[in-house]
Amino acid sequence: METEPNGAEPVGIGSGRGDAGSDTDAANTSTQDSSISNGDEADDKQEMVELKIIWNKNKYDLKIPVDNTGAKLKESIHSLTGLPPAMQKVMYKGLLPEDKTLRDIKITNGAKIMVVGSTINDVLAVNTPKEVMQQEVKAEENKKEPLCRQKQHRKVLDKGKPDDIMPAIKGAKERLPTVPLSGMFNKSGGKVRLTFKLEQDQLWIGTKERTEKVPMGSIKNVVSEPIEGHEDYHMMAFQLGPTEASQYWVYWVPSQFVDAIKDTVLGKWQYF
């Protein structure tokens, strides 16, 4: 049998050993790839935040990446509570935005996240086809004459802007402040303040005489309109009963808080 120069083994035998080595390399490569795609290890490398989720008098501990969005948080809450994301009203210093990350809205370790949810039946009871039609008809009527020109509202608006009203920013949208909205007028011309008790899901309507604590779930609708000549302020009504006769009017609401008030009181899920 002839041998290769310098004692080299025949090519056939050498290629066999080379194949075994290739199998070993492939195994090592497979192990490395598995490690890279391991989701748990990927989460470990992310900055996490620990939250207290409070829903229906129950408390849940949740650890989640701080760069997750509000929408992702809703998915995690769904896993904890079984409450579908579309039925959740998630609050942290106002209604929590779905498109921003927890880092963006400055949620820190130990933060309490309030969750309010209702069943499909409750939503249908609030927005029946008949009630929706009535609201549309009323909206058409209001287009004919702005609310602020109607006699019942003029007697309040003609008193002028309150001296101690909160500053307004036209064209801006801000989250609810941590202090009550104060210095406004009610329909009788008396001073009124609005306090949003998110942990109790209540709106407190306070006057000099008393404070009425209204469950947000009982408020059927919220309407608003800019005040002519003072478009940085709105007049706003909270419908506390089944008909518009139960509307509670508040005048000189700073316009930057109008959307936040509607979202917090009604919850976006009611518009589906």
mmCIF file of C-alpha atoms in Angstrom:
data_model
loop_
_atom_site.group_PDB
_atom_site.id
_atom_site.type_symbol
_atom_site.label_atom_id
_atom_site.label_comp_id
_atom_site.label_asym_id
_atom_site.label_seq_id
_atom_site.Cartn_x
_atom_site.Cartn_y
_atom_site.Cartn_z
ATOM 1 C CA MET A 1 0.000 0.000 0.000
ATOM 2 C CA GLU A 2 1.321 3.366 -1.037
ATOM 3 C CA THR A 3 1.371 6.248 1.406
ATOM 4 C CA GLU A 4 1.195 9.946 0.779
ATOM 5 C CA PRO A 5 4.356 11.966 1.161
ATOM 6 C CA ASN A 6 5.295 13.055 4.707
ATOM 7 C CA GLY A 7 3.143 10.313 6.225
ATOM 8 C CA ALA A 8 -0.197 11.907 5.344
ATOM 9 C CA GLU A 9 -3.169 9.562 5.459
ATOM 10 C CA PRO A 10 -5.180 8.781 2.343
ATOM 11 C CA VAL A 11 -7.689 11.360 1.342
ATOM 12 C CA GLY A 12 -10.676 9.069 1.894
ATOM 13 C CA ILE A 13 -9.807 8.409 5.551
ATOM 14 C CA GLY A 14 -8.947 12.056 6.178
ATOM 15 C CA SER A 15 -12.281 13.246 4.738
ATOM 16 C CA GLY A 16 -14.124 10.873 7.051
ATOM 17 C CA ARG A 17 -12.530 12.470 10.107
ATOM 18 C CA GLY A 18 -13.301 15.866 8.617
ATOM 19 C CA ASP A 19 -17.006 14.940 8.439
ATOM 20 C CA ALA A 20 -17.045 14.027 12.115
ATOM 21 C CA GLY A 21 -15.513 17.362 12.941
ATOM 22 C CA SER A 22 -18.181 19.103 10.888
ATOM 23 C CA ASP A 23 -20.891 17.352 12.897
ATOM 24 C CA THR A 24 -19.297 18.615 16.108
ATOM 25 C CA ASP A 25 -19.079 22.168 14.770
ATOM 26 C CA ALA A 26 -22.720 22.022 13.702
ATOM 27 C CA ALA A 27 -23.746 20.892 17.193
ATOM 28 C CA ASN A 28 -21.832 23.766 18.745
ATOM 29 C CA THR A 29 -23.442 26.211 16.323
ATOM 30 C CA SER A 30 -26.899 24.832 17.142
ATOM 31 C CA THR A 31 -26.286 25.295 20.876
ATOM 32 C CA GLN A 32 -25.190 28.910 20.387
ATOM 33 C CA ASP A 33 -28.231 29.732 18.262
ATOM 34 C CA SER A 34 -30.570 28.270 20.884
ATOM 35 C CA SER A 35 -28.999 30.443 23.537
ATOM 36 C CA ILE A 36 -29.438 33.604 21.492
ATOM 37 C CA SER A 37 -33.148 33.001 20.845
ATOM 38 C CA ASN A 38 -33.962 32.204 24.480
ATOM 39 C CA GLY A 39 -36.711 34.714 25.339
ATOM 40 C CA ASP A 40 -36.206 34.479 29.109
ATOM 41 C CA GLU A 41 -32.569 35.441 28.869
ATOM 42 C CA ALA A 42 -33.503 38.328 26.585
ATOM 43 C CA ASP A 43 -35.955 39.605 29.192
ATOM 44 C CA ASP A 44 -33.296 39.323 31.889
ATOM 45 C CA LYS A 45 -31.174 41.809 29.973
ATOM 46 C CA GLN A 46 -34.001 44.375 29.850
ATOM 47 C CA GLU A 47 -34.642 46.937 32.545
ATOM 48 C CA MET A 48 -37.711 45.791 34.462
ATOM 49 C CA VAL A 49 -40.240 47.601 36.618
ATOM 50 C CA GLU A 50 -42.402 46.039 39.335
ATOM 51 C CA LEU A 51 -46.025 47.185 39.441
ATOM 52 C CA LYS A 52 -49.057 46.723 41.681
ATOM 53 C CA ILE A 53 -52.140 46.037 39.554
ATOM 54 C CA ILE A 54 -55.435 46.783 41.334
ATOM 55 C CA TRP A 55 -58.654 45.556 39.727
ATOM 56 C CA ASN A 56 -62.038 44.708 41.197
ATOM 57 C CA LYS A 57 -60.666 44.933 44.776
ATOM 58 C CA ASN A 58 -57.945 42.421 43.882
ATOM 59 C CA LYS A 59 -54.213 43.151 43.844
ATOM 60 C CA TYR A 60 -51.664 41.565 41.515
ATOM 61 C CA ASP A 61 -47.877 41.850 41.329
ATOM 62 C CA LEU A 62 -46.503 42.336 37.819
ATOM 63 C CA LYS A 63 -42.915 42.597 36.615
ATOM 64 C CA ILE A 64 -42.622 43.972 33.088
ATOM 65 C CA PRO A 65 -39.960 45.632 30.876
ATOM 66 C CA VAL A 66 -39.984 49.383 31.386
ATOM 67 C CA ASP A 67 -39.824 49.899 27.609
ATOM 68 C CA ASN A 68 -43.091 48.043 27.016
ATOM 69 C CA THR A 69 -45.967 50.178 25.760
ATOM 70 C CA GLY A 70 -49.303 50.741 27.451
ATOM 71 C CA ALA A 71 -50.820 48.296 24.943
ATOM 72 C CA LYS A 72 -48.344 45.607 26.046
ATOM 73 C CA LEU A 73 -49.196 46.346 29.662
ATOM 74 C CA LYS A 74 -52.858 45.706 28.862
ATOM 75 C CA GLU A 75 -51.915 42.312 27.416
ATOM 76 C CA SER A 76 -50.067 41.462 30.626
ATOM 77 C CA ILE A 77 -53.075 42.573 32.682
ATOM 78 C CA HIS A 78 -55.252 40.324 30.518
ATOM 79 C CA SER A 79 -53.004 37.388 31.420
ATOM 80 C CA LEU A 80 -53.342 38.215 35.129
ATOM 81 C CA THR A 81 -57.042 39.011 35.344
ATOM 82 C CA GLY A 82 -58.700 37.540 32.267
ATOM 83 C CA LEU A 83 -60.099 40.995 31.442
ATOM 84 C CA PRO A 84 -59.747 41.612 27.654
ATOM 85 C CA PRO A 85 -57.612 44.666 26.739
ATOM 86 C CA ALA A 86 -60.532 46.279 24.895
ATOM 87 C CA MET A 87 -62.547 46.245 28.125
ATOM 88 C CA GLN A 88 -59.797 47.727 30.296
ATOM 89 C CA LYS A 89 -59.594 51.310 31.517
ATOM 90 C CA VAL A 90 -56.024 51.528 32.850
ATOM 91 C CA MET A 91 -55.144 54.553 34.950
ATOM 92 C CA TYR A 92 -51.903 56.019 36.238
ATOM 93 C CA LYS A 93 -52.187 59.754 36.895
ATOM 94 C CA GLY A 94 -54.993 59.771 34.347
ATOM 95 C CA LEU A 95 -55.868 57.359 31.564
ATOM 96 C CA LEU A 96 -52.721 55.484 30.566
ATOM 97 C CA PRO A 97 -51.786 56.039 26.867
ATOM 98 C CA GLU A 98 -51.399 52.834 24.844
ATOM 99 C CA ASP A 99 -48.787 54.145 22.400
ATOM 100 C CA LYS A 100 -46.241 55.362 24.947
ATOM 101 C CA THR A 101 -43.794 53.250 26.933
ATOM 102 C CA LEU A 102 -43.825 52.943 30.700
ATOM 103 C CA ARG A 103 -40.525 54.799 30.699
ATOM 104 C CA ASP A 104 -42.037 57.673 28.695
ATOM 105 C CA ILE A 105 -44.799 58.212 31.261
ATOM 106 C CA LYS A 106 -42.320 57.835 34.135
ATOM 107 C CA ILE A 107 -43.772 54.755 35.837
ATOM 108 C CA THR A 108 -41.424 53.643 38.620
ATOM 109 C CA ASN A 109 -40.994 50.556 40.776
ATOM 110 C CA GLY A 110 -43.901 49.927 43.126
ATOM 111 C CA ALA A 111 -46.320 52.128 41.156
ATOM 112 C CA LYS A 112 -50.015 51.352 41.626
ATOM 113 C CA ILE A 113 -51.898 50.825 38.383
ATOM 114 C CA MET A 114 -55.674 51.093 38.664
ATOM 115 C CA VAL A 115 -57.736 48.967 36.280
ATOM 116 C CA VAL A 116 -61.474 49.346 35.744
ATOM 117 C CA GLY A 117 -63.347 46.958 33.492
ATOM 118 C CA SER A 118 -66.931 46.206 32.560
ATOM 119 C CA THR A 119 -68.679 43.353 30.829
ATOM 120 C CA ILE A 120 -69.934 43.457 27.252
ATOM 121 C CA ASN A 121 -73.497 43.660 28.582
ATOM 122 C CA ASP A 122 -72.648 46.800 30.566
ATOM 123 C CA VAL A 123 -71.196 48.478 27.476
ATOM 124 C CA LEU A 124 -74.247 47.621 25.381
ATOM 125 C CA ALA A 125 -76.513 48.972 28.125
ATOM 126 C CA VAL A 126 -74.684 52.319 28.028
ATOM 127 C CA ASN A 127 -74.713 52.721 24.258
ATOM 128 C CA THR A 128 -77.919 51.198 22.922
ATOM 129 C CA PRO A 129 -78.824 52.066 19.298
ATOM 130 C CA LYS A 130 -81.724 54.238 20.504
ATOM 131 C CA GLU A 131 -79.523 56.310 22.788
ATOM 132 C CA VAL A 132 -76.876 56.710 20.085
ATOM 133 C CA MET A 133 -79.530 57.972 17.674
ATOM 134 C CA GLN A 134 -80.818 60.447 20.256
ATOM 135 C CA GLN A 135 -77.301 61.771 20.794
ATOM 136 C CA GLU A 136 -76.813 62.222 17.038
ATOM 137 C CA VAL A 137 -80.114 64.114 16.743
ATOM 138 C CA LYS A 138 -79.146 66.361 19.629
ATOM 139 C CA ALA A 139 -75.747 66.993 18.049
ATOM 140 C CA GLU A 140 -77.460 68.145 14.850
ATOM 141 C CA GLU A 141 -79.657 70.504 16.858
ATOM 142 C CA ASN A 142 -76.649 71.954 18.625
ATOM 143 C CA LYS A 143 -75.009 72.732 15.268
ATOM 144 C CA LYS A 144 -77.822 75.190 14.548
ATOM 145 C CA GLU A 145 -77.015 77.299 17.591
ATOM 146 C CA PRO A 146 -73.847 77.054 19.658
ATOM 147 C CA LEU A 147 -74.496 76.079 23.264
ATOM 148 C CA CYS A 148 -72.786 79.185 24.575
ATOM 149 C CA ARG A 149 -75.416 81.359 22.812
ATOM 150 C CA GLN A 150 -78.372 79.599 24.379
ATOM 151 C CA LYS A 151 -80.188 81.621 27.014
ATOM 152 C CA GLN A 152 -79.754 79.071 29.814
ATOM 153 C CA HIS A 153 -75.964 79.267 29.441
ATOM 154 C CA ARG A 154 -75.628 82.959 28.662
ATOM 155 C CA LYS A 155 -76.784 83.965 32.133
ATOM 156 C CA VAL A 156 -73.695 82.210 33.539
ATOM 157 C CA LEU A 157 -71.212 83.124 30.813
ATOM 158 C CA ASP A 158 -72.218 86.796 30.896
ATOM 159 C CA LYS A 159 -70.785 86.986 34.413
ATOM 160 C CA GLY A 160 -67.398 86.802 32.732
ATOM 161 C CA LYS A 161 -64.352 84.678 33.370
ATOM 162 C CA PRO A 162 -63.724 83.904 37.073
ATOM 163 C CA ASP A 163 -60.752 85.694 38.597
ATOM 164 C CA ASP A 164 -59.319 82.537 40.169
ATOM 165 C CA ILE A 165 -59.767 80.212 37.183
ATOM 166 C CA MET A 166 -56.891 77.895 36.285
ATOM 167 C CA PRO A 167 -54.714 78.985 33.317
ATOM 168 C CA ALA A 168 -55.692 77.558 29.913
ATOM 169 C CA ILE A 169 -53.559 76.601 26.919
ATOM 170 C CA LYS A 170 -55.402 76.758 23.602
ATOM 171 C CA GLY A 171 -54.714 73.870 21.215
ATOM 172 C CA ALA A 172 -52.841 71.797 23.834
ATOM 173 C CA LYS A 173 -53.719 68.405 25.257
ATOM 174 C CA GLU A 174 -52.511 67.508 28.725
ATOM 175 C CA ARG A 175 -53.113 64.748 31.237
ATOM 176 C CA LEU A 176 -55.190 65.527 34.285
ATOM 177 C CA PRO A 177 -53.339 67.487 36.940
ATOM 178 C CA THR A 178 -52.723 65.932 40.347
ATOM 179 C CA VAL A 179 -54.743 68.719 41.996
ATOM 180 C CA PRO A 180 -58.505 69.369 41.596
ATOM 181 C CA LEU A 181 -59.704 71.568 38.744
ATOM 182 C CA SER A 182 -61.060 74.630 40.533
ATOM 183 C CA GLY A 183 -62.364 78.172 40.058
ATOM 184 C CA MET A 184 -65.126 77.191 37.604
ATOM 185 C CA PHE A 185 -68.860 77.997 37.671
ATOM 186 C CA ASN A 186 -71.828 75.631 37.716
ATOM 187 C CA LYS A 187 -75.254 76.303 36.167
ATOM 188 C CA SER A 188 -76.417 78.387 39.132
ATOM 189 C CA GLY A 189 -73.299 80.578 38.905
ATOM 190 C CA GLY A 190 -71.712 79.123 42.039
ATOM 191 C CA LYS A 191 -68.084 78.049 42.260
ATOM 192 C CA VAL A 192 -67.383 74.387 41.526
ATOM 193 C CA ARG A 193 -64.328 72.133 41.521
ATOM 194 C CA LEU A 194 -63.752 68.715 39.954
ATOM 195 C CA THR A 195 -61.662 66.066 41.706
ATOM 196 C CA PHE A 196 -60.865 62.800 39.912
ATOM 197 C CA LYS A 197 -60.517 59.979 42.447
ATOM 198 C CA LEU A 198 -59.028 57.358 40.143
ATOM 199 C CA GLU A 199 -58.389 54.792 42.862
ATOM 200 C CA GLN A 200 -62.121 54.835 43.670
ATOM 201 C CA ASP A 201 -63.264 55.365 40.046
ATOM 202 C CA GLN A 202 -65.231 58.412 41.208
ATOM 203 C CA LEU A 203 -65.680 62.024 40.127
ATOM 204 C CA TRP A 204 -66.137 64.395 43.059
ATOM 205 C CA ILE A 205 -68.145 67.518 42.180
ATOM 206 C CA GLY A 206 -67.590 70.009 44.960
ATOM 207 C CA THR A 207 -69.347 73.268 45.749
ATOM 208 C CA LYS A 208 -69.350 75.525 48.792
ATOM 209 C CA GLU A 209 -72.352 73.654 50.171
ATOM 210 C CA ARG A 210 -71.397 70.010 49.542
ATOM 211 C CA THR A 211 -69.377 67.463 47.576
ATOM 212 C CA GLU A 212 -71.182 64.915 45.430
ATOM 213 C CA LYS A 213 -69.265 61.668 44.847
ATOM 214 C CA VAL A 214 -70.303 60.265 41.470
ATOM 215 C CA PRO A 215 -69.173 56.797 40.234
ATOM 216 C CA MET A 216 -67.618 57.318 36.815
ATOM 217 C CA GLY A 217 -69.416 54.237 35.516
ATOM 218 C CA SER A 218 -72.769 55.943 36.161
ATOM 219 C CA ILE A 219 -71.947 58.955 33.961
ATOM 220 C CA LYS A 220 -73.685 58.279 30.647
ATOM 221 C CA ASN A 221 -72.065 60.976 28.525
ATOM 222 C CA VAL A 222 -69.770 64.008 28.582
ATOM 223 C CA VAL A 223 -70.194 66.892 26.130
ATOM 224 C CA SER A 224 -68.202 70.082 25.736
ATOM 225 C CA GLU A 225 -67.962 73.155 23.554
ATOM 226 C CA PRO A 226 -65.458 76.035 23.356
ATOM 227 C CA ILE A 227 -66.720 79.333 24.738
ATOM 228 C CA GLU A 228 -66.986 81.933 21.971
ATOM 229 C CA GLY A 229 -64.416 84.652 22.381
ATOM 230 C CA HIS A 230 -62.560 82.521 24.937
ATOM 231 C CA GLU A 231 -61.836 79.355 22.939
ATOM 232 C CA ASP A 232 -59.081 78.345 25.380
ATOM 233 C CA TYR A 233 -61.909 77.484 27.812
ATOM 234 C CA HIS A 234 -64.860 75.102 27.409
ATOM 235 C CA MET A 235 -68.281 74.605 28.888
ATOM 236 C CA MET A 236 -68.806 70.944 29.779
ATOM 237 C CA ALA A 237 -71.746 68.768 30.869
ATOM 238 C CA PHE A 238 -71.711 65.452 32.741
ATOM 239 C CA GLN A 239 -74.867 63.410 32.162
ATOM 240 C CA LEU A 240 -75.512 61.879 35.586
ATOM 241 C CA GLY A 241 -78.784 60.135 34.725
ATOM 242 C CA PRO A 242 -80.559 58.411 31.837
ATOM 243 C CA THR A 243 -81.663 61.636 30.093
ATOM 244 C CA GLU A 244 -80.055 64.958 29.193
ATOM 245 C CA ALA A 245 -82.211 66.632 31.829
ATOM 246 C CA SER A 246 -79.715 65.238 34.351
ATOM 247 C CA GLN A 247 -76.737 67.072 32.822
ATOM 248 C CA TYR A 248 -74.495 68.868 35.311
ATOM 249 C CA TRP A 249 -72.940 71.888 33.604
ATOM 250 C CA VAL A 250 -69.499 73.280 34.406
ATOM 251 C CA TYR A 251 -68.210 76.487 32.807
ATOM 252 C CA TRP A 252 -64.650 77.720 32.129
ATOM 253 C CA VAL A 253 -62.925 74.327 31.956
ATOM 254 C CA PRO A 254 -59.332 74.795 30.646
ATOM 255 C CA SER A 255 -59.303 73.363 27.114
ATOM 256 C CA GLN A 256 -56.054 71.391 27.551
ATOM 257 C CA PHE A 257 -57.795 69.030 29.996
ATOM 258 C CA VAL A 258 -61.022 68.421 28.036
ATOM 259 C CA ASP A 259 -59.899 65.257 26.211
ATOM 260 C CA ALA A 260 -58.300 63.816 29.352
ATOM 261 C CA ILE A 261 -61.532 64.384 31.299
ATOM 262 C CA LYS A 262 -63.625 62.595 28.650
ATOM 263 C CA ASP A 263 -61.204 59.677 28.384
ATOM 264 C CA THR A 264 -60.925 59.291 32.148
ATOM 265 C CA VAL A 265 -64.654 59.495 32.870
ATOM 266 C CA LEU A 266 -65.987 57.479 29.935
ATOM 267 C CA GLY A 267 -63.026 55.304 28.998
ATOM 268 C CA LYS A 268 -62.054 54.808 25.358
ATOM 269 C CA TRP A 269 -63.665 51.362 25.333
ATOM 270 C CA GLN A 270 -67.116 52.952 25.311
ATOM 271 C CA TYR A 271 -66.494 54.379 21.848
ATOM 272 C CA PHE A 272 -66.040 50.956 20.177
#
